[in-house]
C-alpha atoms as one frame of an Amber mdcrd trajectory, in Angstrom:
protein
  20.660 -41.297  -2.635  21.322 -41.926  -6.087  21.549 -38.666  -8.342  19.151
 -40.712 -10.811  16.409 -41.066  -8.229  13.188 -40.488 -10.012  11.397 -37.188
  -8.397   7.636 -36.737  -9.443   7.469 -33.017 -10.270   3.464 -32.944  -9.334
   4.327 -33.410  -5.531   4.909 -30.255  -3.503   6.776 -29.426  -0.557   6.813
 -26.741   1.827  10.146 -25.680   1.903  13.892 -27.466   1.018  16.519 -28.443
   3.737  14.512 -30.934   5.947  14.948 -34.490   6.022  12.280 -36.795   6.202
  10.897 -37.835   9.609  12.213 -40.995  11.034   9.924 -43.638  13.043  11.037
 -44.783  16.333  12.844 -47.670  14.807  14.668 -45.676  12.502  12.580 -45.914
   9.320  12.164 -43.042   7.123   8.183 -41.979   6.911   5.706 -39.529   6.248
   2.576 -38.873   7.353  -0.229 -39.845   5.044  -3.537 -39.272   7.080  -4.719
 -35.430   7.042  -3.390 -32.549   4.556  -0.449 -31.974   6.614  -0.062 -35.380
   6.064   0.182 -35.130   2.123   1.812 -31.823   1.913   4.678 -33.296   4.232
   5.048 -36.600   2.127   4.869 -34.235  -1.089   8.074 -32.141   0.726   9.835
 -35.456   0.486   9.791 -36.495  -2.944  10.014 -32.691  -4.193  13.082 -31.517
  -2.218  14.682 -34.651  -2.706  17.071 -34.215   0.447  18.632 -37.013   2.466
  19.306 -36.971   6.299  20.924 -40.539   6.061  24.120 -42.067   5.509  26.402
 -40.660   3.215  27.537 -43.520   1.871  24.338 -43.865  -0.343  25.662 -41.146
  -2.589  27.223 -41.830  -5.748  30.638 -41.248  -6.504  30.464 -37.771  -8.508
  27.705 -36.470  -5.684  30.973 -37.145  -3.062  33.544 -35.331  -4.855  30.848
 -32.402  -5.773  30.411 -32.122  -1.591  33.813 -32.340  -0.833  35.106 -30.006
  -2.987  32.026 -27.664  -2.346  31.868 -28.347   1.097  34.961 -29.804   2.274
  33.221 -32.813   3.908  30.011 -35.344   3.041  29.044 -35.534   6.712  26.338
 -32.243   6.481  22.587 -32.408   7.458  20.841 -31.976   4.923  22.488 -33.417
   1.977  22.518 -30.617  -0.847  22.339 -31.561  -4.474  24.930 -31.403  -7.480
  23.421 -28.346  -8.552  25.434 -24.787  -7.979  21.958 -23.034  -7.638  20.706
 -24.959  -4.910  20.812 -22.649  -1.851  22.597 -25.481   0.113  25.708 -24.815
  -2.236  25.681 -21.188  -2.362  28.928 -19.514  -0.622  28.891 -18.509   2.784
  28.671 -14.752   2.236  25.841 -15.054   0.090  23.269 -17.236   2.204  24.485
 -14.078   5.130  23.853 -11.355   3.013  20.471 -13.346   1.614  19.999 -13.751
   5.548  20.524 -10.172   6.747  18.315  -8.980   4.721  15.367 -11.031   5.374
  15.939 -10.499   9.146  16.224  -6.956   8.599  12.737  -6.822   6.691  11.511
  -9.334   9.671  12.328  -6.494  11.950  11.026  -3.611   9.956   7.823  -5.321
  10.345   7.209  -5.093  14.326   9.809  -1.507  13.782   6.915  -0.232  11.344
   3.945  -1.236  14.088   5.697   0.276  17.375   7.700   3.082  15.804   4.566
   5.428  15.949   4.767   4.756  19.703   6.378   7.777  20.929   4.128  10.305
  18.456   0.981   8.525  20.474   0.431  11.984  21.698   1.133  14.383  18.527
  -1.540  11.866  17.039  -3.737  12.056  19.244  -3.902  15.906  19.096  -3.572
  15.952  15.408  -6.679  13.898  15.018  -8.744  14.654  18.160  -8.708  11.446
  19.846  -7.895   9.942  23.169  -4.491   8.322  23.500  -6.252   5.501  23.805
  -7.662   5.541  20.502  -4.354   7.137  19.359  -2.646   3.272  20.334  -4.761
   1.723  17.980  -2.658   2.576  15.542   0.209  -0.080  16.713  -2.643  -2.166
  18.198  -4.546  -2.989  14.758  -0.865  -3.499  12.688  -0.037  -6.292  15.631
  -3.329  -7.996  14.528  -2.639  -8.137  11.042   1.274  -8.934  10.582  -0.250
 -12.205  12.969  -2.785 -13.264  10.054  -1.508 -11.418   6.436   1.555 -14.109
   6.659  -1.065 -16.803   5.993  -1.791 -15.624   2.520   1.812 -15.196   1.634
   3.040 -18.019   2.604   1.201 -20.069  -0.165   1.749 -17.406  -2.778   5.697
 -17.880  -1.728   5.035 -21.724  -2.054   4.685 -21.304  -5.537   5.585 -18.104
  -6.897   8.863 -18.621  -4.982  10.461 -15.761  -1.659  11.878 -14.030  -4.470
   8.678 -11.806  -5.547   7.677 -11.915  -2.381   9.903  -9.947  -1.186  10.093
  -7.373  -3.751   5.976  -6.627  -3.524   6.104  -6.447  -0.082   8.663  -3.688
   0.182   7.311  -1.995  -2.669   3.671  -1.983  -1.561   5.139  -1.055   1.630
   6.906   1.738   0.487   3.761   3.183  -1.713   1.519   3.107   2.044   3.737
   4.813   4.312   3.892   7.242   1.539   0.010   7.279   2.286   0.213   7.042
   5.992   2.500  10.254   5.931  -0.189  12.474   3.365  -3.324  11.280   5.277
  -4.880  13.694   8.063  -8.045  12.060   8.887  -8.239   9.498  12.023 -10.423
   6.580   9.400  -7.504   7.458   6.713  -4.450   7.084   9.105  -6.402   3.357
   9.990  -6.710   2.183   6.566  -3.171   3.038   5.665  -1.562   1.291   8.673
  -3.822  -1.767   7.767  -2.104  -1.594   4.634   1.309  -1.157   5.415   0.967
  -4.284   8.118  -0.302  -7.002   5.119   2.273  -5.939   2.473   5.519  -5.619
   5.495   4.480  -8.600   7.391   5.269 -11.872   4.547   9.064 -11.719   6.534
   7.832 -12.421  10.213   6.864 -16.046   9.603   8.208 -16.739   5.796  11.609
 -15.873   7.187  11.752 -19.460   9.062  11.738 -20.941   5.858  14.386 -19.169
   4.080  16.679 -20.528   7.149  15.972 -23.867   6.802  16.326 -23.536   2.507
  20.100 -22.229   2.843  21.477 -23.212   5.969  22.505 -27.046   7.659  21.314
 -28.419  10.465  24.446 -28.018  12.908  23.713 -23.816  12.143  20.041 -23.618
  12.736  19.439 -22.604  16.033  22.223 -19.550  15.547  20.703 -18.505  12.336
  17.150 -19.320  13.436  18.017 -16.770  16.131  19.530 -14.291  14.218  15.751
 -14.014  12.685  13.783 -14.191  15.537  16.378 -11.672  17.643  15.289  -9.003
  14.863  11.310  -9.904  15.187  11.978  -8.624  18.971  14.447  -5.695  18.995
  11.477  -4.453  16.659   9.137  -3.228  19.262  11.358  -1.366  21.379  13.887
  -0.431  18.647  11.349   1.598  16.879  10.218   3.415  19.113  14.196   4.380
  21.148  14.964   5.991  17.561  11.204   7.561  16.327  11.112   8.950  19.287
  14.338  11.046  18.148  12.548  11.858  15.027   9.208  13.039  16.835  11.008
  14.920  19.279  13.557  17.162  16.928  11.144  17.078  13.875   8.120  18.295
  16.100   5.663  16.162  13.823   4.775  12.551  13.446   5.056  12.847   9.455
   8.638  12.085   9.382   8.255   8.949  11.160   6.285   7.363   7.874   9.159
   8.975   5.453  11.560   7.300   6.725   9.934   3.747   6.680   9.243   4.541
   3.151  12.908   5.425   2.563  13.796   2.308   4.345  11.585   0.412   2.325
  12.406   1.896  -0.969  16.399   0.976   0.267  15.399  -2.473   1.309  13.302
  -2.826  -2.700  16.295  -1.694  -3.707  18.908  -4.586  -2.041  16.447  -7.474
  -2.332  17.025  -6.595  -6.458  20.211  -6.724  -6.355  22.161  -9.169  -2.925
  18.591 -11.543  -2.411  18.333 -14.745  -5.247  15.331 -17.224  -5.109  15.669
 -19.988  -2.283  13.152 -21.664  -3.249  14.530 -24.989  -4.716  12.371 -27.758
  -6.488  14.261 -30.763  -7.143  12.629 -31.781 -10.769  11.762 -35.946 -11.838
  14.680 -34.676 -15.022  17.779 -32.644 -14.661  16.921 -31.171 -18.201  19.856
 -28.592 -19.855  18.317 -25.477 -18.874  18.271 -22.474 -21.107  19.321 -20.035
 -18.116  22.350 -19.578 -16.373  22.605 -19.867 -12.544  21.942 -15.807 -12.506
  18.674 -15.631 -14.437  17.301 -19.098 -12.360  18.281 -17.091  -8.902  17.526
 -13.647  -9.759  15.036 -13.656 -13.037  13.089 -16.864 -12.469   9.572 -14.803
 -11.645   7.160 -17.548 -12.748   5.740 -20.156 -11.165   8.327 -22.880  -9.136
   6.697 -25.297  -6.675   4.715 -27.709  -8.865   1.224 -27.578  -6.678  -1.495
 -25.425  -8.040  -2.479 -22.731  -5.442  -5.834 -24.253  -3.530  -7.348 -23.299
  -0.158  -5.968 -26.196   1.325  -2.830 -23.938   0.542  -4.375 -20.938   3.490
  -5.579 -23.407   5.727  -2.279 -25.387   5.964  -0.866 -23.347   9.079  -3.995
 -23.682  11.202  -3.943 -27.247  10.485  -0.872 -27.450  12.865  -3.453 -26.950
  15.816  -3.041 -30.469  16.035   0.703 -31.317  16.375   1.341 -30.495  20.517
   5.412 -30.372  19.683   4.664 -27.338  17.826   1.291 -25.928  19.318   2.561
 -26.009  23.088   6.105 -24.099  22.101   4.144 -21.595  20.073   1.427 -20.602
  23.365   4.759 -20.471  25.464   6.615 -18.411  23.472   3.699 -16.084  22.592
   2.822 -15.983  26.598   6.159 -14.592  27.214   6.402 -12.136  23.857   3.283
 -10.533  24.820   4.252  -9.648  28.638   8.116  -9.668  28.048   8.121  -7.369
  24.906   4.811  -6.119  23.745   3.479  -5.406  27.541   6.744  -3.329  28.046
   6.728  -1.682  24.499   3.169  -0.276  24.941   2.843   0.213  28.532   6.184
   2.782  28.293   4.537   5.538  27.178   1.174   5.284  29.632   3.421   4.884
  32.823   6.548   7.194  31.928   4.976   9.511  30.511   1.970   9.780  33.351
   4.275   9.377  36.096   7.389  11.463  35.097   6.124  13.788  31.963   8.749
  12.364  29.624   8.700  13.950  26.070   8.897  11.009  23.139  12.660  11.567
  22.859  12.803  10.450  26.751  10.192   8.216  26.315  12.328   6.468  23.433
  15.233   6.451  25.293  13.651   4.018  27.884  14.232   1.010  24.944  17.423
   0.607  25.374  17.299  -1.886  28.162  15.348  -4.023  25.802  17.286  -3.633
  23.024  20.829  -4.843  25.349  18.843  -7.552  27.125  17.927  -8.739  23.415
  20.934  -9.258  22.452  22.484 -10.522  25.039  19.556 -13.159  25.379  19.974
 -14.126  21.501  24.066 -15.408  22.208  22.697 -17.813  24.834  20.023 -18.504
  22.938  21.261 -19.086  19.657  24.857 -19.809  19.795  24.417 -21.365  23.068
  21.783 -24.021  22.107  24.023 -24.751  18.400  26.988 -26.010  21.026  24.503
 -27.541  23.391  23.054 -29.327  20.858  26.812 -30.265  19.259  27.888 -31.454
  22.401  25.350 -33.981  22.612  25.498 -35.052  19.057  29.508 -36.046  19.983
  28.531 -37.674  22.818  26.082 -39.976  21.009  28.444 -40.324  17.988  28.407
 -39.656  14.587  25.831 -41.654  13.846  23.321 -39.398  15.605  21.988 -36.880
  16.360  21.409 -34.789  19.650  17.077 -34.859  20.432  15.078 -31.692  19.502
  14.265 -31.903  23.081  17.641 -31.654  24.771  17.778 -27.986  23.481  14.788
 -27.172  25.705  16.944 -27.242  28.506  17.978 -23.677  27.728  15.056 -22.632
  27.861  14.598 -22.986  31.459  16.893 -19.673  32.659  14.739 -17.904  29.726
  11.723 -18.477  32.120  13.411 -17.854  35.073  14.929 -14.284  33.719  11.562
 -13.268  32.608   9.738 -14.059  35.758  12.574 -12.165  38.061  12.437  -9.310
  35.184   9.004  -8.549  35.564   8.173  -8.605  38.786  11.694  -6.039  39.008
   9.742  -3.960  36.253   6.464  -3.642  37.373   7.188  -3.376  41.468   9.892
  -0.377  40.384   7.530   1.412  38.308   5.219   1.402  41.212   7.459   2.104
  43.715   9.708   4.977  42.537   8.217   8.533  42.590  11.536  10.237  41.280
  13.037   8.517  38.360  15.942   5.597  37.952  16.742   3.479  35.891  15.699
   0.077  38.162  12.439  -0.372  35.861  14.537  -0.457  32.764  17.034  -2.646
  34.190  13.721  -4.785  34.908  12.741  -4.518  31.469  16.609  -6.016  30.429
  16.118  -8.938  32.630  12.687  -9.981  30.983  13.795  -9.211  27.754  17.209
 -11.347  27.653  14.915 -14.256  29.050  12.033 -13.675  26.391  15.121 -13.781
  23.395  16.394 -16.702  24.707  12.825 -18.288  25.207  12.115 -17.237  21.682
  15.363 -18.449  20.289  14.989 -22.462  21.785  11.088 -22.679  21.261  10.785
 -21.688  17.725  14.139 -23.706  16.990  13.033 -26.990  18.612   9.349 -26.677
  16.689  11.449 -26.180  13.315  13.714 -28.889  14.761  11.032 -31.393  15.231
   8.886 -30.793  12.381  11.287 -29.018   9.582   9.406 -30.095   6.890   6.448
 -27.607   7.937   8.985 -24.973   8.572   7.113 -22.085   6.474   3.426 -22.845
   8.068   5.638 -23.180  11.494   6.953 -19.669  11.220   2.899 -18.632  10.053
   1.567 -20.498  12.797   3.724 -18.892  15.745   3.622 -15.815  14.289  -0.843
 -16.108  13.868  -0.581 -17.259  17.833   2.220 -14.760  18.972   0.255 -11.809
  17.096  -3.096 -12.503  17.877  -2.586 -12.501  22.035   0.027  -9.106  21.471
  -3.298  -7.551  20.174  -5.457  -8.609  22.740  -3.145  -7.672  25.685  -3.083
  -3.818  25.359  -7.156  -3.812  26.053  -6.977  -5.505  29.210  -3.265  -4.347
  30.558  -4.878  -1.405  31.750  -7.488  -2.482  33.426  -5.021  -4.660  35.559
  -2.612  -2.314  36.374  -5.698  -0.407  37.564  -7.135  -2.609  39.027  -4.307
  -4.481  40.875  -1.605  -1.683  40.580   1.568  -2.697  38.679   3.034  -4.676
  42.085  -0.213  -6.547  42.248  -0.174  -7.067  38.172   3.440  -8.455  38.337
   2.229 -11.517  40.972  -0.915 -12.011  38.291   1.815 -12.154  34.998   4.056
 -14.094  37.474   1.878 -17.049  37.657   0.380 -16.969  33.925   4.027 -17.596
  33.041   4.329 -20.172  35.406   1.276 -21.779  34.627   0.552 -21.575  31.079
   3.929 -21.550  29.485   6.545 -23.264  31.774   4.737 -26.339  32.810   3.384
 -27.297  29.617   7.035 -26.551  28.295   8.073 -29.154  30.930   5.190 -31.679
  29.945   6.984 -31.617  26.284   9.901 -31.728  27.447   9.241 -34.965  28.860
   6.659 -36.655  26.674   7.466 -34.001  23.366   9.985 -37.474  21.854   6.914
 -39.923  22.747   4.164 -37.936  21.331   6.920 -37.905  17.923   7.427 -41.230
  18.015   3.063 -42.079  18.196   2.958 -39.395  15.191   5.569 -41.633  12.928
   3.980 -45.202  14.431   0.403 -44.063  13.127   1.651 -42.539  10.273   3.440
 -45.880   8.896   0.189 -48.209  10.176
């Protein structure tokens, strides 16, 4: 790529740090039929990135990446320019990483923290604990749809402000959460805390692919998603402290708006812009490389906001190697961590009269299985994925699909973990800790599950990244909320033995063989994308 390479400034792309598509012979493309279609051949030209041959470079590009990088051989190829995110130290794109991932877990944190005060709520306003779950219920609807208008405003504005309004705002309604004492009031608040926390559970996928190389993606795309799911049950293992010691459900909503006002507070200060729009002139600028990455609050990708801009991630209905991952994943998320994260309280509590600090203490299984799952998962899949790369030389580069292979235990860990879950639950009358060692099980197979299928969407269509992360999240979100009406009307109705054979074979069925269709047609259905695209 030569550093001259004329850029047109009007095109727009969805986020940096994707190469262009390739067509089964090898030819660079974009899609040019649909608004995908443009949006993805505007990415191209805008982010002016190269997934080919180093060679093409020109001599001062080399010695720039050598002496930045130590080597010319990276995926994608960054620019000359110090405040490209690409170039930015290592300790910088971690810290810039942490605390998006952080604010991506605050978001499900904020929705099930309440969890263990279900019952203090309930009393305070004089409703059912049924109606008291609504609370969580109607925040898991909205952080699936509120990313959707964010992610355009990110598009242009840049992450930057994002980030900042959505911690403030956030802030300002938990305030309002914790001062409101009327069951309509408590509703409207929560609403509004969900759409200004929730621009970090989808945007978050693009700020990965802006700052970090191919060869480091899955591991940092799992560092994300590992804090979207030790969310649900980590709020509610240490609210349920608060509830229990504080005796009132107030102090639950002043400390997310301390937390927020702390998290305003470091995205001012550790967080630049990584948003990066290679311009058609490298003009002299007027600013230095700290006013572009931490003052630059006006408007950066070239393409006037439109509603073509909203609609983009639903548009994505149509591309299977991103639709099928997305129903697997969310499949699994709903029964493997939002099932178990709601259902806690109704069966504990019922069955054994835990208090919320007992109640909260029944997380921690999720929390360790988590983790675990996210080292297999994400580090796991980067070597995988290495491995094969080496053994098809340097030239090339492993398939998206040969990281799905991981993805196989994931299933098999949340099948065995539910069934240990829900049969334990039912079959215990005096208390042990088999259910929560159940709960582990499923929830090291859901991280790892989460980890591979999110990566190998990214991994096949990176130059969507942002609408990908909007997409999963609308899908993921959307079937959480639905599942905590009609969970209990199957455990009642087929006990929780009878409900584990029924979530069993909805796994089975609905995510895993589909996940094995893709697996084995996901590089043909690619390469009939890039042969109609270039026709």
């Amino acid at each position: 790529m030569d550093d001259k390479q004329v850029i047109s400034e009007q095109q727009f792309r969805e986020d940096v740090a994707a190469p262009p598509a390739t067509s089964p012979n090898g030819a660079v493309h974009v899609e040019s039929n649909g608004e995908v279609g443009k949006e993805a051949a505007s990415f191209k030209h805008a982010s002016n990135l190269e997934d080919g041959p180093a060679e093409h470079l020109s001599p001062e590009h080399k010695e720039y990446l050598i002496s930045r990088h130590g080597t010319t051989d990276l995926s994608p190829l960054p620019s000359m320019d110090p405040a490209d995110p690409l170039n930015w130290p290592s300790w910088k794109k971690n810290v810039n990483l942490f605390l998006v991932a952080f604010h991506a877990m605050m978001t499900t944190f904020t929705a099930a923290g309440v969890t263990p005060a279900f019952e203090q709520l309930s009393v305070e306003f004089g409703v059912s604990l049924t109606q008291a779950s609504y609370f969580t219920s109607i925040q898991i609807l909205l952080l699936g749809w509120s990313p959707a208008f964010w992610k355009p405003l990110s598009n242009r504005y840049g992450r930057r402000p994002i980030w900042l309004i959505s911690t403030f705002g956030s802030m300002i309604c938990n305030i309002g959460c914790a001062k409101t004492h009327s069951y309509g009031a408590q509703v409207v608040t929560r609403l509004l805390v969900a759409f200004f926390i929730s621009p970090a559970i989808a945007i978050s996928s693009a700020v990965v692919t802006e700052t970090f190389f191919a060869k480091e993606r899955g591991q940092k795309m799992g560092i994300w998603t590992l804090m979207v799911t030790l969310g649900p049950p980590t709020g509610p293992f240490i609210m349920g402290f608060v509830a229990y010691h504080t005796h009132t459900w107030t102090w639950i909503y002043w400390i997310l708006a301390i937390t927020n006002g702390v998290q305003f507070i470091l995205y001012f200060f550790f967080s630049p812009e990584t948003l990066y729009v290679r311009d058609r002139v490298q003009a002299p600028s007027t600013k230095s490389d700290f006013q572009r990455k931490y003052l630059n609050f006006g408007k950066i990708g070239p393409e006037p906001l439109s509603l073509r801009s909203f609609l983009t991630p639903i548009i994505l209905f149509t591309y299977p190697n991103i639709l099928i991952p997305a129903v697997a994943y969310s499949i699994v998320f709903n029964f493997a961590s939002v099932l178990t994260t709601v259902e806690i309280p109704q069966i504990f509590a019922a069955k054994f009269g835990f208090n919320a600090q007992q109640l909260g203490l029944q997380y921690i299984g999720i929390i360790i299985g988590s983790v675990l799952g996210e080292i297999v998962g994400g580090r796991g899949s980067d070597f995988w994925m290495r491995r094969k790369s080496a053994q098809l030389g340097q030239s090339r580069h492993a398939p998206p699909e040969h990281r799905l292979w991981l993805s196989y235990p994931g299933f098999a860990t949340v099948i065995c973990g539910l069934v240990v879950f829900l049969v334990q639950a039912e079959k215990i009358h005096a208390y042990n800790v088999t259910p929560v060692v159940g709960m582990a099980i499923a929830a090291f197979g859901n991280q790892v599950i989460t980890t591979v299928l999110v990566t190998y969407a990214v991994d096949c269509h990176h130059e969507h990244a942002a609408s990908i992360g909007v997409f999963i999240n609308i899908i993921r979100n959307t079937w959480g909320f639905i599942g905590p009406f009609w969970f209990p009307d199957m455990f009642k109705n087929l006990g929780l033995d009878g409900s584990a054979g029924l979530l069993v074979g909805i796994v089975a069925v609905c995510a895993l063989l589909p996940m094995i269709f893709i697996h084995w047609k996901g590089a043909s259905i690619r390469e009939q994308r890039a042969a109609k695209a270039l026709a």
